[in-house]
Coordinates of C-alpha atoms and ligand atoms in Angstrom, one line a residue:
M1 CA 0.0 0.0 0.0
K2 CA 1.2 3.5 -0.8
K3 CA 2.0 5.8 2.0
P4 CA -0.7 8.5 2.7
L5 CA 1.7 11.3 1.7
Q6 CA 2.3 9.7 -1.7
V7 CA -1.4 9.2 -2.3
L8 CA -2.0 12.8 -1.4
L9 CA 0.7 14.0 -3.8
A10 CA -0.6 11.8 -6.6
A11 CA -4.1 13.2 -6.1
L12 CA -2.8 16.8 -6.2
V13 CA -0.8 16.1 -9.4
C14 CA -3.9 14.5 -11.0
A15 CA -6.1 17.5 -10.0
A16 CA -3.6 20.0 -11.4
F17 CA -3.6 18.3 -14.8
A18 CA -7.3 17.4 -15.0
P19 CA -9.1 19.5 -17.6
G20 CA -11.7 20.7 -15.1
A21 CA -8.9 22.2 -12.9
M22 CA -7.2 24.1 -15.7
A23 CA -7.1 27.8 -14.9
A24 CA -9.6 29.7 -17.1
D25 CA -8.4 32.5 -19.4
K26 CA -9.5 35.7 -17.8
I27 CA -11.0 38.0 -20.5
A28 CA -12.0 41.5 -19.3
L29 CA -15.0 43.2 -20.8
V30 CA -14.4 46.9 -20.2
V31 CA -17.4 49.0 -21.0
K32 CA -17.8 52.8 -21.2
S33 CA -19.6 52.9 -17.9
L34 CA -21.5 50.5 -15.6
G35 CA -25.3 50.7 -15.2
N36 CA -25.9 51.0 -19.0
G37 CA -28.5 48.4 -20.2
F38 CA -26.7 48.2 -23.6
F39 CA -23.5 46.9 -21.9
D40 CA -25.4 44.6 -19.6
A41 CA -26.8 43.0 -22.7
A42 CA -23.3 42.8 -24.2
N43 CA -22.1 41.1 -21.0
Q44 CA -24.9 38.6 -21.4
G45 CA -23.5 37.7 -24.8
A46 CA -19.9 37.6 -23.3
Q47 CA -21.1 35.1 -20.7
E48 CA -22.6 33.0 -23.5
A49 CA -19.3 33.0 -25.3
A50 CA -17.5 32.0 -22.1
K51 CA -19.8 29.1 -21.5
E52 CA -19.4 27.9 -25.1
L53 CA -15.6 28.3 -25.1
K54 CA -15.4 26.6 -21.7
D55 CA -12.0 27.8 -20.5
V56 CA -13.0 31.5 -20.2
E57 CA -13.8 33.6 -17.2
I58 CA -15.3 37.1 -17.9
I59 CA -14.4 40.0 -15.8
Y60 CA -17.2 42.6 -16.5
T61 CA -16.0 46.0 -15.5
G62 CA -16.1 49.7 -16.3
P63 CA -16.0 53.1 -14.6
A64 CA -19.0 54.6 -12.9
K65 CA -18.9 57.5 -15.4
A66 CA -17.9 57.3 -19.0
T67 CA -14.4 58.8 -18.8
A68 CA -11.1 57.8 -20.4
E69 CA -9.4 58.3 -17.0
G70 CA -11.6 55.8 -15.3
Q71 CA -10.9 53.2 -18.0
I72 CA -7.1 53.8 -17.8
E73 CA -7.2 53.0 -14.1
I74 CA -9.1 49.8 -14.9
I75 CA -6.7 48.8 -17.7
N76 CA -3.7 49.2 -15.3
S77 CA -5.3 47.1 -12.7
L78 CA -6.2 44.4 -15.3
I79 CA -2.5 44.4 -16.4
A80 CA -1.6 43.7 -12.8
Q81 CA -4.2 40.9 -12.6
N82 CA -2.6 39.2 -15.7
V83 CA -5.7 38.9 -17.7
K84 CA -5.3 37.2 -21.1
A85 CA -7.4 39.7 -23.1
I86 CA -9.1 43.1 -22.8
V87 CA -12.2 43.7 -24.8
I88 CA -13.0 47.4 -24.6
S89 CA -15.6 49.9 -25.7
A90 CA -13.5 53.1 -25.5
N91 CA -14.4 56.5 -24.1
D92 CA -11.7 58.1 -26.2
P93 CA -10.0 56.8 -29.3
D94 CA -6.5 58.1 -28.4
A95 CA -6.3 58.6 -24.6
L96 CA -6.3 54.8 -23.8
V97 CA -3.6 53.9 -26.3
P98 CA -0.5 54.2 -24.0
A99 CA -2.2 52.0 -21.3
L100 CA -3.4 49.5 -23.9
K101 CA 0.1 49.4 -25.6
K102 CA 1.5 48.6 -22.2
A103 CA -1.0 45.7 -21.9
M104 CA -0.1 44.4 -25.3
A105 CA 3.6 44.6 -24.5
R106 CA 2.9 42.2 -21.6
G107 CA 1.2 39.7 -24.0
I108 CA -2.4 40.8 -23.3
K109 CA -4.6 40.7 -26.4
V110 CA -6.6 43.9 -26.9
V111 CA -9.8 44.0 -29.0
S112 CA -12.1 47.1 -29.1
F113 CA -15.7 46.7 -29.8
D114 CA -18.7 49.2 -30.1
S115 CA -16.6 52.3 -29.6
G116 CA -13.1 52.0 -31.1
V117 CA -9.5 52.5 -30.0
R118 CA -7.0 54.0 -32.5
K119 CA -5.4 51.3 -34.6
D120 CA -2.1 51.1 -32.7
G121 CA -3.8 50.6 -29.4
R122 CA -5.6 47.3 -30.3
L123 CA -5.3 44.2 -32.5
M124 CA -8.9 44.5 -33.9
H125 CA -12.0 46.7 -33.7
L126 CA -15.4 45.2 -34.1
N127 CA -18.0 47.6 -35.3
P128 CA -21.7 46.7 -34.7
S129 CA -22.5 47.7 -38.2
S130 CA -21.3 49.8 -41.1
N131 CA -20.9 53.4 -39.8
A132 CA -22.2 54.9 -43.1
L133 CA -25.4 52.7 -42.8
I134 CA -25.9 53.8 -39.2
G135 CA -25.6 57.5 -40.2
E136 CA -28.0 57.1 -43.0
K137 CA -30.5 55.1 -40.9
L138 CA -30.5 57.9 -38.2
V139 CA -31.4 60.5 -40.8
K140 CA -34.0 58.4 -42.5
M141 CA -35.8 57.7 -39.3
T142 CA -35.8 61.4 -38.5
Q143 CA -37.4 62.2 -41.9
D144 CA -39.9 59.4 -41.5
A145 CA -41.0 61.0 -38.2
I146 CA -41.1 64.8 -39.1
G147 CA -41.1 65.0 -42.9
A148 CA -38.7 66.7 -45.2
N149 CA -38.2 70.0 -43.4
G150 CA -37.4 71.2 -39.9
E151 CA -34.8 71.9 -37.2
I152 CA -33.2 68.8 -35.6
A153 CA -30.7 68.4 -32.9
V154 CA -28.4 65.6 -31.8
L155 CA -28.2 64.5 -28.2
S156 CA -25.1 62.3 -28.0
A157 CA -23.2 60.4 -25.4
T158 CA -19.8 61.9 -24.4
A159 CA -18.0 64.4 -26.5
Q160 CA -15.0 62.0 -27.0
A161 CA -17.0 58.8 -27.7
T162 CA -15.4 57.3 -30.9
N163 CA -18.6 55.6 -32.1
Q164 CA -21.0 58.5 -31.6
N165 CA -18.6 61.0 -33.2
I166 CA -18.2 58.8 -36.3
W167 CA -22.0 58.3 -36.5
I168 CA -22.6 62.1 -36.2
D169 CA -20.1 62.7 -39.0
E170 CA -21.8 60.2 -41.2
M171 CA -25.2 61.8 -40.4
K172 CA -23.8 65.2 -41.5
K173 CA -22.7 63.7 -44.8
V174 CA -26.2 62.4 -45.4
L175 CA -27.9 65.6 -44.4
A176 CA -25.8 67.5 -47.0
K177 CA -27.5 65.6 -49.8
P178 CA -31.0 65.4 -51.2
P179 CA -33.6 64.4 -50.1
Y180 CA -32.5 65.4 -46.7
T181 CA -31.3 69.0 -47.2
G182 CA -34.5 70.4 -45.6
L183 CA -33.4 69.0 -42.2
K184 CA -31.3 71.5 -40.4
L185 CA -29.0 70.3 -37.7
V186 CA -29.0 73.2 -35.2
S187 CA -27.1 71.7 -32.3
V188 CA -25.2 68.8 -30.9
V189 CA -25.3 68.3 -27.1
Y190 CA -23.8 65.7 -24.8
G191 CA -25.6 63.8 -22.1
D192 CA -22.5 61.7 -21.3
D193 CA -24.5 58.5 -21.2
Q194 CA -26.0 59.6 -17.9
T195 CA -29.8 59.6 -17.7
D196 CA -30.2 62.8 -15.6
K197 CA -27.7 64.8 -17.7
S198 CA -29.2 63.6 -20.9
Y199 CA -32.7 64.6 -19.7
R200 CA -31.5 68.1 -18.7
E201 CA -29.8 68.5 -22.1
A202 CA -33.0 67.6 -23.8
Q203 CA -34.9 70.2 -21.7
G204 CA -32.1 72.7 -22.7
L205 CA -32.8 72.0 -26.4
F206 CA -36.5 72.6 -25.9
K207 CA -35.7 76.1 -24.5
S208 CA -33.0 77.1 -26.9
Y209 CA -34.8 75.9 -30.0
P210 CA -38.6 76.5 -29.8
N211 CA -39.1 75.3 -33.3
L212 CA -37.2 72.1 -32.9
K213 CA -38.9 69.1 -34.5
A214 CA -36.7 66.2 -33.7
I215 CA -34.0 65.0 -31.3
V216 CA -31.8 62.3 -32.7
A217 CA -29.9 60.4 -30.0
P218 CA -27.4 57.9 -31.2
T219 CA -27.1 56.4 -27.7
T220 CA -29.4 54.1 -25.8
V221 CA -29.2 56.2 -22.6
G222 CA -29.8 59.5 -24.4
V223 CA -32.7 58.3 -26.6
A224 CA -34.7 57.0 -23.6
A225 CA -34.0 60.1 -21.5
A226 CA -35.0 62.5 -24.4
A227 CA -38.2 60.5 -25.0
K228 CA -39.1 60.8 -21.3
A229 CA -38.4 64.6 -21.4
V230 CA -40.7 64.9 -24.4
Q231 CA -43.5 63.1 -22.6
D232 CA -43.0 65.0 -19.3
E233 CA -43.1 68.3 -21.1
K234 CA -46.2 67.3 -23.1
K235 CA -44.5 67.8 -26.4
V236 CA -45.6 64.5 -27.9
G237 CA -46.7 65.1 -31.5
A238 CA -44.8 68.4 -31.7
L239 CA -41.3 67.0 -31.3
F240 CA -40.2 63.5 -32.1
V241 CA -37.3 61.5 -30.7
T242 CA -35.4 58.9 -32.7
G243 CA -32.0 57.2 -32.5
L244 CA -30.4 54.1 -31.2
G245 CA -32.3 52.4 -28.4
L246 CA -33.0 49.2 -26.6
P247 CA -36.5 47.8 -27.3
S248 CA -36.9 47.0 -23.6
E249 CA -36.3 50.7 -22.7
M250 CA -38.2 52.2 -25.6
A251 CA -41.4 50.2 -25.8
G252 CA -43.2 52.6 -23.5
H253 CA -42.0 55.6 -25.5
V254 CA -43.2 54.2 -28.8
K255 CA -46.5 53.6 -27.1
S256 CA -46.7 57.2 -25.9
G257 CA -46.0 58.5 -29.4
A258 CA -42.8 60.3 -28.4
V259 CA -40.9 57.9 -30.7
K260 CA -42.1 56.6 -34.0
S261 CA -39.1 54.4 -34.7
F262 CA -35.6 53.8 -33.5
A263 CA -32.9 51.3 -34.4
I264 CA -30.3 49.0 -32.9
W265 CA -28.3 45.9 -33.6
N266 CA -28.3 42.9 -31.3
P267 CA -26.1 43.9 -28.3
I268 CA -26.0 40.3 -27.0
D269 CA -24.5 39.1 -30.3
L270 CA -22.0 42.0 -30.2
G271 CA -20.7 41.1 -26.7
Y272 CA -20.6 37.4 -27.7
S273 CA -18.7 38.2 -30.9
A274 CA -16.1 40.5 -29.3
V275 CA -15.2 37.9 -26.6
Y276 CA -15.1 35.1 -29.2
A277 CA -12.7 37.2 -31.3
A278 CA -10.5 38.0 -28.3
H279 CA -10.3 34.3 -27.6
Q280 CA -9.1 33.6 -31.1
F281 CA -6.2 36.1 -30.5
V282 CA -5.4 34.5 -27.1
H283 CA -5.1 31.1 -28.8
G284 CA -3.1 32.3 -31.8
K285 CA -5.9 31.7 -34.2
A286 CA -6.0 35.3 -35.2
K287 CA -3.0 37.7 -35.5
G288 CA -4.5 41.0 -36.5
T289 CA -3.4 41.3 -40.1
A290 CA -5.4 43.0 -42.9
G291 CA -7.6 40.6 -44.8
E292 CA -7.5 38.0 -42.1
K293 CA -10.6 36.1 -41.4
V294 CA -11.7 36.0 -37.7
S295 CA -14.2 33.6 -36.4
L296 CA -17.1 35.0 -34.3
G297 CA -18.4 31.6 -33.4
R298 CA -22.2 31.2 -33.9
V299 CA -22.4 34.7 -35.4
G300 CA -20.1 33.9 -38.4
T301 CA -16.8 35.1 -39.7
V302 CA -15.6 38.6 -40.4
A303 CA -12.6 39.8 -42.5
L304 CA -10.4 42.6 -41.1
D305 CA -10.0 45.6 -43.3
A306 CA -6.9 47.7 -43.8
N307 CA -7.5 49.4 -40.4
N308 CA -8.0 46.0 -38.7
E309 CA -11.7 46.7 -38.4
A310 CA -14.7 44.5 -39.1
A311 CA -18.5 45.1 -39.0
M312 CA -21.3 42.9 -38.0
A313 CA -24.9 43.1 -39.2
E314 CA -27.2 46.0 -40.4
P315 CA -29.1 48.0 -37.8
F316 CA -32.6 46.8 -37.3
T317 CA -35.6 49.2 -37.0
Y318 CA -38.2 49.0 -34.3
D319 CA -41.6 50.6 -34.2
A320 CA -45.1 50.0 -32.8
G321 CA -45.4 46.8 -34.9
N322 CA -42.4 44.9 -33.4
V323 CA -41.0 46.7 -30.3
E324 CA -43.0 44.6 -27.7
K325 CA -41.7 41.4 -29.2
F326 CA -38.1 42.3 -28.9
A327 CA -38.4 44.0 -25.5
K328 CA -38.1 40.6 -23.9
F329 CA -34.6 40.1 -25.2
F330 CA -32.6 43.4 -24.9
Ligands
RAM401 C1 -24.9 53.6 -25.6 C2 -23.4 53.6 -25.6 C3 -22.9 52.6 -26.6 C4 -23.7 52.7 -28.0 C5 -25.2 52.6 -27.7 C6 -25.9 52.7 -29.0 O1 -25.4 52.5 -24.8 O2 -23.0 54.9 -25.9 O3 -21.6 52.8 -26.9 O4 -23.3 51.8 -28.9 O5 -25.6 53.6 -26.8

């Protein structure tokens, strides 16, 4: 019979090499700010990917407010924790680059999603959809709500948000061409993806622009806050809100008439895909070269463009006919 110590040692060695005991790859999902339903849905997708990939543990984190400084602090602590990958929706395209470069120098794979990091600060960026399509969709929905003419304003997230700034630029290109030249963009304001600030900014627009016909909010936080402000101020019918929103947060506003239609892609699929892509980099199945095909698991495969970016599906439009059905999911 083996001595008890030998038995114990043998058991420990077996446990260390058994597949179930293998340390999981820690992949951090760093979002613009916590408390945003859009990112909670993305995290749901991230958890799905982790379950499917089996050897992944998700660290879902982000600052309380959507600032680059808050994200830099988090990145530095993730470097210290030796995570395998950082999947980030950036509050600034440039400010995070030094911290993310430091992470990459330590072997951490960095993928941005939703809101991008400049090319030298990540291996890949996953856009939810084509930026040009999103800009066009926002303008189209505005015209569907108010007709061909009128003053419109944008209520955005933070002033440095990569994604919103790109979408606003795309909107401006579309607004400069027929049949949209009758829509006059009079102001762009920032609610910082905080409900109360977004609400106050919407109220500010009502005061500053008495003839305003539409608020376009390319942020899920802003669009819901603006719609609530329109309802509270009894402006339903006189002023319409549109933008990018979550069906679960917008169903009531469509019902009230403050919103005719809004759009979004599937945030669960976006979180799933970004984590899946990061896992490909961790395991050497993706390197981050132009033209390379990267697997997004059940969502499909994307090819990286010259800027190491890829885009997922088209934005989907919601209105009174379908919003309730999707409100159950995100
Ligand atoms: C907010 C965030 C996010 C954006 C969505 C549409 O939740 O700003 O980055 O993609 O809106």
